[in-house]
Short mmCIF file of C-alpha atoms and ligand atoms in Angstrom, two decimals:
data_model
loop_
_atom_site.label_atom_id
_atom_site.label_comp_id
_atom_site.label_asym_id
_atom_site.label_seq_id
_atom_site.Cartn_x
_atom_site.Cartn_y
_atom_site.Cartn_z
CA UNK E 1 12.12 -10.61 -7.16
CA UNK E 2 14.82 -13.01 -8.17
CA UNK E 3 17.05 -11.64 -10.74
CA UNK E 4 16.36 -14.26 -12.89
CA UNK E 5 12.51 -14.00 -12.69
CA UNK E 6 12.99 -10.36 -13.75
CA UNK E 7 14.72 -11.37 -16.68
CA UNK E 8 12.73 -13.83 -17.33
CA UNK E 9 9.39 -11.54 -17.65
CA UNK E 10 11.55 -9.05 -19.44
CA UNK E 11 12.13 -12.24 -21.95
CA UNK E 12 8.29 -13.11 -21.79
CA UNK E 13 6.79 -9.53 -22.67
CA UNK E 14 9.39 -8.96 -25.02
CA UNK E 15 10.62 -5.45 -23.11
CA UNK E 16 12.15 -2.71 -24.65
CA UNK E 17 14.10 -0.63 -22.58
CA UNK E 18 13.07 3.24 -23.10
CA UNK E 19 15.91 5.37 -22.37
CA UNK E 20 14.11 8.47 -22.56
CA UNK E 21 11.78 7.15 -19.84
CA UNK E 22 14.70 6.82 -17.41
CA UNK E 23 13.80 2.82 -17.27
CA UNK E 24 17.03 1.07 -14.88
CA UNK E 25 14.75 -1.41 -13.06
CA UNK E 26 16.49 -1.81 -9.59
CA UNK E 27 16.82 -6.20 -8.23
CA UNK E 28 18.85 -6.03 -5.50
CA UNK E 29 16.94 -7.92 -2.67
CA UNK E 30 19.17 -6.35 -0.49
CA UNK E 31 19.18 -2.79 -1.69
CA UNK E 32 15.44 -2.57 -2.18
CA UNK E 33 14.65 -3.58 1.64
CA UNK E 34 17.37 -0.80 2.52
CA UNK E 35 15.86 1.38 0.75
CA UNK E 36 12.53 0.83 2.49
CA UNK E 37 14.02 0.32 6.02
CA UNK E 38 15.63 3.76 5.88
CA UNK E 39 12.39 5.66 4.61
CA UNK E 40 11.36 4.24 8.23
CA UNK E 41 8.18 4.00 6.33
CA UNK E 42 5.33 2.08 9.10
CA UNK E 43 1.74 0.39 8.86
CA UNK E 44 0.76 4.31 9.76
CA UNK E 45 2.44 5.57 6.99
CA UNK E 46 0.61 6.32 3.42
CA UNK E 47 3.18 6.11 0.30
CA UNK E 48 3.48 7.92 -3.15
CA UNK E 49 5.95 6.01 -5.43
CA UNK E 50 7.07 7.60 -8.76
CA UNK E 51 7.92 5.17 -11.15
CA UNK E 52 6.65 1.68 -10.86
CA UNK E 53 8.30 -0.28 -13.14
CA UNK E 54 7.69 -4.25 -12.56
CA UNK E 55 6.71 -3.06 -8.82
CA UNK E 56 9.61 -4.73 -7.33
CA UNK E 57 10.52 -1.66 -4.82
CA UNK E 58 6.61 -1.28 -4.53
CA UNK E 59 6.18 -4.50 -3.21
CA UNK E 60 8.89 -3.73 -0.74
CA UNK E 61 7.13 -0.74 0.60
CA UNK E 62 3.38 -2.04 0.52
CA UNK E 63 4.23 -4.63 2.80
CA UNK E 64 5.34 -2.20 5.87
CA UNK E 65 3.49 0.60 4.84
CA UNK E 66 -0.91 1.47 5.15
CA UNK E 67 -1.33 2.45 1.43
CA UNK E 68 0.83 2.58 -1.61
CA UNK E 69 -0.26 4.70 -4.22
CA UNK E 70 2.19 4.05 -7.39
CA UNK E 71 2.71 6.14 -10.79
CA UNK E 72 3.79 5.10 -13.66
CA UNK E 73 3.61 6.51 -16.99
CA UNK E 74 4.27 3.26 -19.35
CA UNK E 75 1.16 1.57 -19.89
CA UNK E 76 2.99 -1.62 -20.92
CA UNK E 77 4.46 -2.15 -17.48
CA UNK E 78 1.49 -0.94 -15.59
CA UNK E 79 -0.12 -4.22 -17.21
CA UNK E 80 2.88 -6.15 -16.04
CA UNK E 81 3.01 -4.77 -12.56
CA UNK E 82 -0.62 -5.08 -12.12
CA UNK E 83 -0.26 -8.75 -12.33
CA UNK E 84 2.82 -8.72 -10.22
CA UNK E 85 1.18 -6.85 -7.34
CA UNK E 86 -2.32 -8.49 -7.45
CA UNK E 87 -2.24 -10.30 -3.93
CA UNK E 88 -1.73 -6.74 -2.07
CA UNK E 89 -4.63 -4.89 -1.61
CA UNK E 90 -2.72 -1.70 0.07
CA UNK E 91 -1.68 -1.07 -3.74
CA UNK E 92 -3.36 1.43 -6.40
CA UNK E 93 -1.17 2.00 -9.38
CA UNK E 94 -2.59 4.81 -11.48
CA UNK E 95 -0.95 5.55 -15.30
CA UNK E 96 -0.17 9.00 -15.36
CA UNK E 97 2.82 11.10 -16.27
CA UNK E 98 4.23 12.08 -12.60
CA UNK E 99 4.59 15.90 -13.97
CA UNK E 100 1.16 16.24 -14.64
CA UNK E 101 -0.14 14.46 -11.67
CA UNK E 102 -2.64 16.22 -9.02
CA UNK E 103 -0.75 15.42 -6.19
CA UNK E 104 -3.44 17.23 -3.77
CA UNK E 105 -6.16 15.41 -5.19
CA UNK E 106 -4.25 12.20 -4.23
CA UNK E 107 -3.93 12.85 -1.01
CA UNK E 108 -7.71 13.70 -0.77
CA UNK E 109 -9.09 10.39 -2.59
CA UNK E 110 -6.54 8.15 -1.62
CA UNK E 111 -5.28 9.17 1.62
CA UNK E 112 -8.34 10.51 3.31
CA UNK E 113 -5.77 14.06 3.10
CA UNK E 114 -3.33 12.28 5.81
CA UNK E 115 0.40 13.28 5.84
CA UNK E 116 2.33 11.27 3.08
CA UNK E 117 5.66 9.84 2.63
CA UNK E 118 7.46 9.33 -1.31
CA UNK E 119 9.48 6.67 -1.63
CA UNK E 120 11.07 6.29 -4.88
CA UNK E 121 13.95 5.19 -7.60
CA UNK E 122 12.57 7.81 -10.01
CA UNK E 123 13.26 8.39 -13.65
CA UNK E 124 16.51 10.44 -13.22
CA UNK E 125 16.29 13.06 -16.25
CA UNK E 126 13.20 14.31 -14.17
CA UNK E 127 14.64 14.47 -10.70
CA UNK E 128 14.60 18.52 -11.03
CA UNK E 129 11.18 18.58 -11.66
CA UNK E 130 9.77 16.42 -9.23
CA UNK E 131 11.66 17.73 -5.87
CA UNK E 132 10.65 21.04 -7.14
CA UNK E 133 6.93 19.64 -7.99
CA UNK E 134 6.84 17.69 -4.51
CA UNK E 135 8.53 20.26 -2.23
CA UNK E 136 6.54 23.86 -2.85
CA UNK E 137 2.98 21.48 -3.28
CA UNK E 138 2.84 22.36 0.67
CA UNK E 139 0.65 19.06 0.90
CA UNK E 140 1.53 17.45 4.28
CA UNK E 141 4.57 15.28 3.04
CA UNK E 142 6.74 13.91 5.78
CA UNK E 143 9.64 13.22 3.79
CA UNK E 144 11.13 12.11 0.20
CA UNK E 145 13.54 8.97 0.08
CA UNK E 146 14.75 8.91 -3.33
CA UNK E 147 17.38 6.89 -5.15
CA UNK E 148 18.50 9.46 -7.81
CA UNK E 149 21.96 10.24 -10.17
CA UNK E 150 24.65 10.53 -7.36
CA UNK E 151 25.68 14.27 -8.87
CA UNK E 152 21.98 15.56 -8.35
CA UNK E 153 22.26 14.49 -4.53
CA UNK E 154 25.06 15.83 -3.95
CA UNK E 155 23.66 19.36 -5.63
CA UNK E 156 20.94 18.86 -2.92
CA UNK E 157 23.29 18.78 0.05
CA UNK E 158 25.96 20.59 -0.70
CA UNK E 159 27.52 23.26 1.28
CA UNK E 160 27.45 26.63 0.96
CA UNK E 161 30.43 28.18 -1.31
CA UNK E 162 30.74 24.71 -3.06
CA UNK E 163 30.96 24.62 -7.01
CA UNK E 164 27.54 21.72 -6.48
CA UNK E 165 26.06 24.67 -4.13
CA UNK E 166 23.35 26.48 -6.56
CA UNK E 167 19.69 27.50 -6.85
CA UNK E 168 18.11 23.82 -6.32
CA UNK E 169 20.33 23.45 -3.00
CA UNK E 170 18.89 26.41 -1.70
CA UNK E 171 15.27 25.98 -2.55
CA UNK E 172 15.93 22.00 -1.13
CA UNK E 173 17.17 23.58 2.08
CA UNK E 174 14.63 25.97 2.47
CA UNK E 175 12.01 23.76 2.45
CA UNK E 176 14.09 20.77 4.28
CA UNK E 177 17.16 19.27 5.75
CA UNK E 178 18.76 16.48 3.37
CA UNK E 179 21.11 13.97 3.86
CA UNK E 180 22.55 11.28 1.09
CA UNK E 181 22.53 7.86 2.74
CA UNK E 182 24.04 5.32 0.49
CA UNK E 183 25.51 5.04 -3.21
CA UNK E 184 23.93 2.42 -5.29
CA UNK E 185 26.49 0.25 -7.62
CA UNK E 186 25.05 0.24 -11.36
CA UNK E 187 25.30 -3.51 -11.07
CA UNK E 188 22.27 -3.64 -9.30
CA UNK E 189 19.90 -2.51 -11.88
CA UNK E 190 18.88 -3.91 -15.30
CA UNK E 191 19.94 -2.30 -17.67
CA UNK E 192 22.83 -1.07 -16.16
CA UNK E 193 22.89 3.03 -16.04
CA UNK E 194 25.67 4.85 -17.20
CA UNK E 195 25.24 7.50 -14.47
CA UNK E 196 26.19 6.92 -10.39
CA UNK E 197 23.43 6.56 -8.14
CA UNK E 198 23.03 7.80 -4.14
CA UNK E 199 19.63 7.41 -2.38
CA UNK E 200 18.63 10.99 -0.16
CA UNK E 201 16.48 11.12 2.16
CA UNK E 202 15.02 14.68 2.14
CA UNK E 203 12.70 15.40 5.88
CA UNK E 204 10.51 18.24 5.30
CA UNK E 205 10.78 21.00 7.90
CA UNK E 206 7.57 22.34 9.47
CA UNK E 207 8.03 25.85 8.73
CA UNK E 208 10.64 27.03 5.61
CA UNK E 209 14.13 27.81 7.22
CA UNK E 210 13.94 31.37 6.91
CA UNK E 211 10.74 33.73 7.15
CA UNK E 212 10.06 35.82 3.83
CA UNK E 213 7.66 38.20 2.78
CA UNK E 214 7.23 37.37 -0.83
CA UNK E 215 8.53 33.55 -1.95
CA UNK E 216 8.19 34.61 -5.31
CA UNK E 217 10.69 36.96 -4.80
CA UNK E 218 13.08 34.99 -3.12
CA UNK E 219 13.43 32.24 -5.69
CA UNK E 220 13.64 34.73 -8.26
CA UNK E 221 16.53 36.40 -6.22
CA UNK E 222 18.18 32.94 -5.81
CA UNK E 223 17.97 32.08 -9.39
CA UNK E 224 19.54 35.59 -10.64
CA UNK E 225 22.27 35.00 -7.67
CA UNK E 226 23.50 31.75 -9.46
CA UNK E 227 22.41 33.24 -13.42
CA UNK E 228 25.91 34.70 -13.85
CA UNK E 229 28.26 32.54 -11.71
CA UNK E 230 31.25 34.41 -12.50
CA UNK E 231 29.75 37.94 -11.76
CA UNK E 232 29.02 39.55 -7.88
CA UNK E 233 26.17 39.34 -6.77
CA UNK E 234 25.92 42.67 -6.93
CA UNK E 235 26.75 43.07 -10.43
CA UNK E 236 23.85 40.09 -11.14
CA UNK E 237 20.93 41.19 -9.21
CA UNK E 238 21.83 45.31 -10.90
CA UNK E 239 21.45 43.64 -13.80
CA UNK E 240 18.62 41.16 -12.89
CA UNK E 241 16.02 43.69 -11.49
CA UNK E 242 17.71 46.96 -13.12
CA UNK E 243 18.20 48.36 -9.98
CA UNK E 244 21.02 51.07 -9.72
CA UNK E 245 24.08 49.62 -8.03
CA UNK E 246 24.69 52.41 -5.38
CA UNK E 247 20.74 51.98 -4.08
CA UNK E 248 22.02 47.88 -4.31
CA UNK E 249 24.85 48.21 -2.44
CA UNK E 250 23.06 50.42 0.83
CA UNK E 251 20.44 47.10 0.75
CA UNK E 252 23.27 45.12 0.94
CA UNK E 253 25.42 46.88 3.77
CA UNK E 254 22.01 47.14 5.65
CA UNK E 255 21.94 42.91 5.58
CA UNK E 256 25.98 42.41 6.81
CA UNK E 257 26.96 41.61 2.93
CA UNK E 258 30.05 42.50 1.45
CA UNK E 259 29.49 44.54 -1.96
CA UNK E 260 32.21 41.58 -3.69
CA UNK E 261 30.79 38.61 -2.37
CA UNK E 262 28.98 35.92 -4.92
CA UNK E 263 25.84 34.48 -4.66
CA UNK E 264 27.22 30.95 -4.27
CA UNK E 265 28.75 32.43 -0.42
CA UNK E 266 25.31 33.15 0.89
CA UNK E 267 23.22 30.77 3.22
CA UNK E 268 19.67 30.35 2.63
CA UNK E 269 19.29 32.49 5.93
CA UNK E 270 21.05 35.05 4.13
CA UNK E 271 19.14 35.03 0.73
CA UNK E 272 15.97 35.19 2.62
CA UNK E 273 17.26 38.32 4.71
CA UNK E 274 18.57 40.19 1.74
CA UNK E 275 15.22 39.57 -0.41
CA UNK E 276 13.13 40.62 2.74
CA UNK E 277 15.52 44.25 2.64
CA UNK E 278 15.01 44.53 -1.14
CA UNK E 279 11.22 44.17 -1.07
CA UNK E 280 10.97 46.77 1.78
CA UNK E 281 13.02 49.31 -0.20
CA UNK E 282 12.81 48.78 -4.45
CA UNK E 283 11.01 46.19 -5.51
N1 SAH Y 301 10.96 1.97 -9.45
C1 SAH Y 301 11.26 0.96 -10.45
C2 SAH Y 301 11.48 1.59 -11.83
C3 SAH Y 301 12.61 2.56 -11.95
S1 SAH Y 301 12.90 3.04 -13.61
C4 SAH Y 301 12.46 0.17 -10.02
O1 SAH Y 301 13.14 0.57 -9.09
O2 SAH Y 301 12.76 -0.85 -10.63
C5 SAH Y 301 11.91 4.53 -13.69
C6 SAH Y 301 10.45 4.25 -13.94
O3 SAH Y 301 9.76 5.49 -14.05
C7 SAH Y 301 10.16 3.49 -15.23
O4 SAH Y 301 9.26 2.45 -14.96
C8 SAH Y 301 9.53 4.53 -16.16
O5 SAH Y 301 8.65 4.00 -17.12
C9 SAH Y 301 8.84 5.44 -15.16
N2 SAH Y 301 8.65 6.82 -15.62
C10 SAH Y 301 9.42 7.54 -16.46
N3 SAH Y 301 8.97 8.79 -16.62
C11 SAH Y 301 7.84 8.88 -15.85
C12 SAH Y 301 6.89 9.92 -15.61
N4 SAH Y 301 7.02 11.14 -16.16
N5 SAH Y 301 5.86 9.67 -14.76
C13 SAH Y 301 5.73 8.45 -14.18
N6 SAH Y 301 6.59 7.43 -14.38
C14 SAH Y 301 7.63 7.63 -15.21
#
């Protein structure tokens, strides 16, 4: 869509921008089919897209893709969009608030349960939520492209011992392998967000990276690791799961770790080792 045409229906509907509903409409021509090339999205490939907005990047997708199945929680631009995207019959748009949605029931109605791709500028105070929503719903998803607040990708990706490393890299990188692709400038969206963007592109592995006994477990480990950032690890998890430090510290010789090293040091490898030893012996 032509910027002007945007602004024009914006004009025409009399649109309010809602902050709180994350609402930057993206109108770069040129961004939007980047977006789509890169998601490598195909006539084979079925689509969840959060946040439709005036269906500009869905239009983008439905074109390559076999089904697009769009969510958006404003009803006033579903009405919009549903006008917009009336010639394409690969399109459903359903009006539903993404954090309630039954993904798996989706997949079964929509998609006949086939593997799924999300492709997505989402609302960006809810980015948390959804990769955590989308990556443990161990539905057949193929990967998440996702234009997001540049500082939340680079949490994603970043490397171990970095101050960005914390609990949502590691549960990103034990269900995946991520990569940020391009930034976005804010002068490609209306209205203009105050916030960087970067688009990730987030391929789900076919097995977690590391075999444990008891996933529950493990996040809860990860989370305590990166509770008290300026404590040892050891000194967190005592505290965490009121285990006596001396029982703590064999577990941790028995796994290679160094009784002063912080959570923030240890690979997802590693988290997954030491919650596997901690099971086996106290918890
Ligand atoms: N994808 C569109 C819109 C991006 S703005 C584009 O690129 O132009 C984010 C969109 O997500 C808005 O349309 C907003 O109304 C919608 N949204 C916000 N919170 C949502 C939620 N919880 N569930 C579904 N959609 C939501």
């Amino acid at each position: 869509m032509k910027i002007y045409n945007l602004k024009k229906i914006i004009y025409k509907y009399d649109i309010k921008f809602c902050k709180s509903l994350g609402q930057n409409f993206l109108f770069d021509e040129n961004i939007l089919k980047k977006i789509v090339k890169v998601s490598e999205v195909d006539k084979n490939t079925n689509v969840i897209e959060i946040g439709t907005g005036f269906g500009t990047l869905t239009k983008h997708i439905a074109k390559v893709c076999k089904k697009v199945v769009t969510i958006e929680i404003d009803k006033k631009l579903i009405l919009i969009s549903e006008k917009i995207l009336e010639d394409f019959k690969n399109i459903k748009i359903i009006c539903e608030d993404v954090l309630k949605l039954n993904i798996k029931k989706i997949v079964e109605e929509e998609f006949k349960g086939e593997p799924f791709c999300v492709v997505a500028n989402i609302p960006y105070s809810i980015t948390t939520p959804i990769i955590i929503k989308f990556l443990s719903s161990k539905l057949n998803i193929v990967s998440l492209t996702i234009l997001m607040q540049k500082e939340v990708a680079q949490r994603l990706v970043a490397d171990v011992g970095r101050k960005e490393y914390g609990s949502i890299t590691v549960f990103t990188r034990y269900y995946s392998n991520s990569k940020i692709l391009f930034s976005v400038s804010p002068n490609c969206f209306i209205p203009k967000p105050t916030v960087k963007s970067a688009l990730i592109k987030i391929k789900l592995l076919s097995k977690p990276s590391v075999i444990v006994n008891n996933e529950e477990l493990f996040f809860s480990v990860v989370r305590a690791s990166f509770k008290h950032r300026r404590k040892t690890l050891l000194n967190s998890l005592a505290i965490e799961f009121n285990i006596i430090k001396e029982k703590l510290l064999d577990v941790f010789l028995k796994v290679g770790l160094d009784e002063n090293v912080r959570g923030e040091r240890l690979t997802v490898i590693e988290f997954g080792m030491l919650t596997n030893k901690l099971e086996l012996m106290y918890i």
